[in-house]
Amino acid sequence: MGKSVKSICEEYNNDATRLMDILLEIQCKNGHIPDEAIEEVAKTLNISKVDVIQTLSFYHFFTRDNIGDYTVYLNNSAVADMMGRADVAEAFEKEAGCKFESLSEDGKIGLYSTSCIGMSDQEPAAIINGKVFTKLDPYKVKDLVLDMKAGKTIDEMVEKYGDGHNASDLVKSMVFNNIRKKGPVLFSDYETGTSLKKVTGMTPDEVVGIVKDSYLRGRGGAGFPVGLKWDFCRRTQSEETYLMCNADEGEPGTFKERVLLTEKPKLVFEGMAVAGYALDAKQGILYLRYEYKYLKNYLESVLNEMREANLLGKNILGKEGFDFDIRIQFGAGAYVCGEETALIESCEGKRGEPRNRPPFPVQKGYMDEPTVVNNVESLCSVVRIIEKGADWFTMMGSRESAGTKLLSISGDCKYQGVYEIEWGMRIRDIIEMVGAEDVKAIQVGGPSGTLISPRDFKRTICFEDLPTGGSMIIIGHNRNLLRDIVLNFTEFFIEESCGSCTVCRANTVILKDKLLKIMSGKAGKEEIDELKNWTKFNKMANRCGLGQTAANPILTSIENFREEYEKHVKMDEDFDTGFDLASAVEESCDYVGRKPNL
Amino acid sequence: MSKPVVATTSLAGCFGCHMSLLDIDEKILDLIELVEFNKSPIDDIKEFTKPCDIGLIEGGVCNSENAHVLKDFRKNCKILVSVGECAIMGGLPALRNGIPVKECIAEAYLGVPSVENNKEGILPNDDELPMITDRVYPCHEVVKIDYYLPGCPPRAELIWEAVAALVTGNEMKLPYEVVKFD
């Protein structure tokens, strides 16, 4: 053990900022990270044991205990529930002989829940030993567990491959792309290298100028203008600048980046190189969520191919001094790492806790140097903007939202998958496009977004009306909104809070308790407004977007579906609060030896 | 028109809120001009003798008697007000809420030095005694509460203002420093 830990650390030059990579390798090799390994890592990297433990304990996919030869991480997102997760979970428990969040008696199979794994269009889905298994049902689960008991390798357990590159030798995954609508920016034909060739003939300022003229706004959700971000970064004087591509899409219901990375990785990497040129950055980091680790070998080979074609590396395309290369940094299961400062912390080998701002990453980011963090889709768009010009781009979309948007659509509709649409499309038209009927509600922008009712179906997808990072969950009429959606999302935020800000850590739990009380039918009518009042604190007193939006499922559902709450609450004065004196005094009476006289 | 009728009680509290009510000094003369008291420690009426308009509750619920009194107040009062932290959140008595009630009783009657003469380990279990609840409940978890007056105790003027507002129907002034103490 000791020797191999040493050699793993050596591989990363005993650099403590690469702690994530080191821990990931140990986790992969051993199935967990034993105490001896923690000590060995601390000693070798010359950091304290606590430094190792605090990083390790932050991430969902790092474990100190053995989690089995076969470890099932079954997604527990709202969409998974809608698609029949409960039956699948029950089948797993029955076949494996253990409950979720535990290990089978022989230590062979571990069953665990995990937050959305980016497969909402093919749920219920699970990650087993790093491989994704989609569209599960109780019969498939039975076969899977039989295979586990027979000791099959994980690759042998994947019977059928998905479409496109999912079937390639380096991926061999059963994941499907489900590309339903190809738009002009992301999915139209493009010859790799065209834009990179073009920028080598321009000054970095000219490149930034074109991106600014295109009014391209960040596609991760917040919508900050990309060109402006680059401009701010360029204004910071520094020796070193970094470019990061945020592929941590953890917002439940989002999976568009998975598709882009599967089918258009060269577009992503070229976008990074173009940004590298504009920012004079030498190094780019693709921060990829652990859930997509099955793409690792494939993406590495694409990078190599691009290096060979001199689209990455030194003196790119013959341009003297244009050096840029990319490394892939994997996360280890933490939604909050999609927040750019948390992502940077994670890249430095630390807990993914958001930083205080200012300073902003463009002033002081990765390794305290100016850093630009851009979304996968934003960088893809950059390539096409350089190729075809800013005017071409601004011709598409709406006034404040130029270009196209890639939507991940899931839930109660016929055609789940990704759609590249122009900004400004009406919700009503989207519903028709995806083949949905009897729609009760749509969750736009994931749990941190808005739950809209049919009253809002005339609204449009764009920054000036209904903004979205790409997640749209269609909710049909037979769903129980509070139980299936609002409660699930609230629990998601409790699970994924980094715990740094008190309000995010504690108020989410308070909100859940109040919601459960209303759902139990033991609450008075004024408690709906009280619940709504409590959501205010999240916006007020949290450092990052996660905490600030963690109350949105409750807030927007009260605003748009008040009747769902009113169904449960009591309107009369002397209603039953659920207080039960008999059970409240049972324990004390039993202890002192008396019969309760109620 | 007859005067509005007010009832008050102290459940699992320290009577501090009632003390605060008395702290309105000579205004108590104005108060009895304004309202009539029914069941309350202030006039020592033990049982409700007529339906009341306002019930002021101090303290949370820590035993069966508290629960009965509180439900009795709900039945007899049109408006119930939780007065002070203990009524609103359980307050100091609720410090025991993280500890199993058995351990609390054992500590009180068997563990502390002042009961070292309790050689037989007698635990109070007479039928006349209230039964201890598993934890201390804020009033609104037991019955519906209409209004909340924060403070430990709420200052005298606040209680005065609240009662006056309820009686006159005017909106109550709640400046920041009255509800925020830090």
Tab-separated table of N, CA and C in Angstrom, chain A residues 514 517 524-527 530 571-581 583-598, chain B residues 61 64 67-68 71 74 78 100-102 105-106 110 123-134 137 140-146 148:
chain	number	residue	atom	x	y	z
A	514	LYS	N	-40.729	22.614	7.750
A	514	LYS	CA	-41.983	23.369	7.637
A	514	LYS	C	-42.826	22.842	6.467
A	517	LYS	N	-44.403	19.673	7.499
A	517	LYS	CA	-45.521	19.920	8.412
A	517	LYS	C	-46.775	20.279	7.602
A	524	GLY	N	-51.553	25.319	9.975
A	524	GLY	CA	-52.604	26.315	9.770
A	524	GLY	C	-52.347	27.088	8.495
A	525	LYS	N	-53.366	27.847	8.051
A	525	LYS	CA	-53.239	28.494	6.737
A	525	LYS	C	-52.149	29.560	6.710
A	526	GLU	N	-51.908	30.196	7.873
A	526	GLU	CA	-50.899	31.257	7.894
A	526	GLU	C	-49.490	30.695	7.736
A	527	GLU	N	-49.353	29.386	7.873
A	527	GLU	CA	-48.011	28.805	7.797
A	527	GLU	C	-47.461	28.769	6.377
A	530	GLU	N	-45.759	32.031	6.292
A	530	GLU	CA	-44.586	31.955	7.162
A	530	GLU	C	-43.453	31.220	6.443
A	571	MET	N	-58.014	25.459	7.834
A	571	MET	CA	-58.517	26.824	7.804
A	571	MET	C	-59.222	27.214	9.103
A	572	ASP	N	-59.568	26.239	9.976
A	572	ASP	CA	-60.323	26.599	11.183
A	572	ASP	C	-59.405	26.884	12.373
A	573	GLU	N	-59.981	27.441	13.435
A	573	GLU	CA	-59.203	27.936	14.565
A	573	GLU	C	-58.650	26.825	15.459
A	574	ASP	N	-59.491	25.823	15.724
A	574	ASP	CA	-59.023	24.824	16.691
A	574	ASP	C	-58.684	23.508	15.985
A	575	PHE	N	-57.887	23.632	14.927
A	575	PHE	CA	-57.518	22.426	14.183
A	575	PHE	C	-56.513	21.603	14.978
A	576	ASP	N	-56.378	20.376	14.556
A	576	ASP	CA	-55.455	19.455	15.217
A	576	ASP	C	-54.036	19.727	14.726
A	577	THR	N	-53.181	20.146	15.643
A	577	THR	CA	-51.802	20.444	15.237
A	577	THR	C	-50.968	19.171	15.123
A	578	GLY	N	-51.552	18.075	15.502
A	578	GLY	CA	-50.796	16.826	15.441
A	578	GLY	C	-50.104	16.513	16.755
A	579	PHE	N	-50.266	17.409	17.731
A	579	PHE	CA	-49.665	17.152	19.034
A	579	PHE	C	-50.420	16.026	19.723
A	580	ASP	N	-49.697	15.001	20.138
A	580	ASP	CA	-50.337	13.845	20.743
A	580	ASP	C	-49.815	13.683	22.167
A	581	LEU	N	-50.648	14.074	23.114
A	581	LEU	CA	-50.205	14.064	24.507
A	581	LEU	C	-49.826	12.652	24.963
A	583	SER	N	-48.528	10.112	23.389
A	583	SER	CA	-47.181	9.656	23.023
A	583	SER	C	-46.120	10.579	23.608
A	584	ALA	N	-46.489	11.853	23.865
A	584	ALA	CA	-45.502	12.781	24.413
A	584	ALA	C	-45.122	12.423	25.846
A	585	VAL	N	-46.080	11.857	26.608
A	585	VAL	CA	-45.767	11.559	28.019
A	585	VAL	C	-45.428	10.082	28.233
A	586	GLU	N	-45.473	9.293	27.186
A	586	GLU	CA	-45.300	7.843	27.324
A	586	GLU	C	-43.970	7.470	27.986
A	587	GLU	N	-42.918	8.085	27.487
A	587	GLU	CA	-41.586	7.708	27.947
A	587	GLU	C	-41.375	8.049	29.431
A	588	SER	N	-41.799	9.276	29.814
A	588	SER	CA	-41.556	9.677	31.202
A	588	SER	C	-42.408	8.859	32.169
A	589	CYS	N	-43.656	8.576	31.793
A	589	CYS	CA	-44.525	7.774	32.658
A	589	CYS	C	-43.954	6.375	32.833
A	590	ASP	N	-43.475	5.833	31.743
A	590	ASP	CA	-42.882	4.504	31.773
A	590	ASP	C	-41.687	4.493	32.729
A	591	TYR	N	-40.890	5.539	32.674
A	591	TYR	CA	-39.665	5.576	33.467
A	591	TYR	C	-39.946	5.720	34.960
A	592	VAL	N	-40.906	6.612	35.293
A	592	VAL	CA	-41.169	6.810	36.719
A	592	VAL	C	-42.144	5.761	37.264
A	593	GLY	N	-42.710	4.947	36.386
A	593	GLY	CA	-43.569	3.861	36.814
A	593	GLY	C	-44.985	4.310	37.154
A	594	ARG	N	-45.645	4.985	36.229
A	594	ARG	CA	-47.036	5.349	36.477
A	594	ARG	C	-47.845	5.158	35.207
A	595	LYS	N	-49.120	5.002	35.401
A	595	LYS	CA	-50.000	4.842	34.254
A	595	LYS	C	-50.454	6.225	33.803
A	596	PRO	N	-50.289	6.545	32.537
A	596	PRO	CA	-50.717	7.875	32.110
A	596	PRO	C	-52.207	8.063	32.363
A	597	ASN	N	-52.560	9.181	32.997
A	597	ASN	CA	-53.985	9.507	33.111
A	597	ASN	C	-54.266	10.714	32.225
A	598	LEU	N	-54.784	10.401	31.070
A	598	LEU	CA	-54.983	11.476	30.096
A	598	LEU	C	-56.388	12.018	30.270
B	61	VAL	N	-44.729	24.223	26.453
B	61	VAL	CA	-45.419	23.078	27.054
B	61	VAL	C	-44.403	22.014	27.459
B	64	SER	N	-48.143	17.598	30.982
B	64	SER	CA	-49.530	17.389	30.580
B	64	SER	C	-50.424	18.538	31.033
B	67	ALA	N	-50.288	21.364	28.653
B	67	ALA	CA	-51.041	21.061	27.434
B	67	ALA	C	-52.534	21.280	27.651
B	68	HIS	N	-53.032	20.821	28.814
B	68	HIS	CA	-54.462	20.991	29.104
B	68	HIS	C	-54.821	22.470	29.204
B	71	LYS	N	-54.809	24.110	25.790
B	71	LYS	CA	-55.983	23.745	24.976
B	71	LYS	C	-57.238	24.431	25.516
B	74	ARG	N	-57.220	27.858	24.204
B	74	ARG	CA	-57.642	27.904	22.801
B	74	ARG	C	-59.174	27.850	22.696
B	78	LYS	N	-60.658	34.018	21.784
B	78	LYS	CA	-60.747	34.205	20.333
B	78	LYS	C	-59.371	34.315	19.715
B	100	PRO	N	-32.679	12.709	26.316
B	100	PRO	CA	-33.867	11.879	26.574
B	100	PRO	C	-34.475	12.230	27.929
B	101	VAL	N	-35.797	12.224	28.002
B	101	VAL	CA	-36.482	12.671	29.215
B	101	VAL	C	-36.119	11.792	30.419
B	102	LYS	N	-35.847	10.503	30.148
B	102	LYS	CA	-35.428	9.601	31.238
B	102	LYS	C	-34.168	10.131	31.914
B	105	ILE	N	-34.927	13.142	34.108
B	105	ILE	CA	-35.564	12.790	35.387
B	105	ILE	C	-34.534	12.154	36.322
B	106	ALA	N	-33.718	11.270	35.759
B	106	ALA	CA	-32.697	10.605	36.573
B	106	ALA	C	-31.737	11.630	37.163
B	110	LEU	N	-32.090	11.564	40.951
B	110	LEU	CA	-31.131	10.561	41.415
B	110	LEU	C	-29.692	11.073	41.356
B	123	LEU	N	-38.863	8.015	42.411
B	123	LEU	CA	-39.157	8.970	41.347
B	123	LEU	C	-40.584	9.445	41.513
B	124	PRO	N	-40.840	10.750	41.376
B	124	PRO	CA	-42.197	11.253	41.605
B	124	PRO	C	-43.169	10.676	40.572
B	125	ASN	N	-44.154	9.932	41.060
B	125	ASN	CA	-45.084	9.311	40.120
B	125	ASN	C	-46.522	9.328	40.622
B	126	ASP	N	-46.806	10.279	41.512
B	126	ASP	CA	-48.173	10.381	42.019
B	126	ASP	C	-49.107	10.819	40.893
B	127	ASP	N	-50.300	10.270	40.916
B	127	ASP	CA	-51.281	10.589	39.875
B	127	ASP	C	-51.651	12.064	39.837
B	128	GLU	N	-51.454	12.746	40.962
B	128	GLU	CA	-51.796	14.167	41.027
B	128	GLU	C	-50.798	15.022	40.249
B	129	LEU	N	-49.619	14.485	40.033
B	129	LEU	CA	-48.561	15.291	39.394
B	129	LEU	C	-48.751	15.329	37.876
B	130	PRO	N	-48.410	16.449	37.287
B	130	PRO	CA	-48.438	16.494	35.816
B	130	PRO	C	-47.427	15.500	35.245
B	131	MET	N	-47.733	14.968	34.074
B	131	MET	CA	-46.806	14.045	33.414
B	131	MET	C	-45.855	14.845	32.518
B	132	ILE	N	-44.580	14.487	32.580
B	132	ILE	CA	-43.565	15.241	31.840
B	132	ILE	C	-43.601	14.843	30.363
B	133	THR	N	-43.569	15.819	29.477
B	133	THR	CA	-43.555	15.489	28.041
B	133	THR	C	-42.133	15.147	27.595
B	134	ASP	N	-42.048	14.439	26.470
B	134	ASP	CA	-40.732	13.971	26.003
B	134	ASP	C	-39.796	15.124	25.653
B	137	TYR	N	-42.411	21.730	24.065
B	137	TYR	CA	-43.005	22.134	22.789
B	137	TYR	C	-43.303	23.625	22.799
B	140	HIS	N	-47.243	26.844	19.502
B	140	HIS	CA	-47.919	26.661	18.216
B	140	HIS	C	-47.825	25.225	17.707
B	141	GLU	N	-47.021	24.391	18.354
B	141	GLU	CA	-47.022	22.980	17.959
B	141	GLU	C	-48.136	22.216	18.655
B	142	VAL	N	-48.787	22.873	19.607
B	142	VAL	CA	-49.848	22.201	20.361
B	142	VAL	C	-51.225	22.722	19.953
B	143	VAL	N	-51.340	24.042	19.839
B	143	VAL	CA	-52.600	24.632	19.363
B	143	VAL	C	-52.275	25.707	18.337
B	144	LYS	N	-53.280	26.209	17.678
B	144	LYS	CA	-53.058	27.307	16.744
B	144	LYS	C	-52.773	28.580	17.541
B	145	ILE	N	-51.738	29.286	17.164
B	145	ILE	CA	-51.407	30.562	17.807
B	145	ILE	C	-51.590	31.658	16.766
B	146	ASP	N	-52.192	32.762	17.174
B	146	ASP	CA	-52.496	33.810	16.203
B	146	ASP	C	-51.379	34.839	16.063
B	148	TYR	N	-47.400	36.418	17.729
B	148	TYR	CA	-46.186	36.123	18.492
B	148	TYR	C	-45.558	37.437	18.945
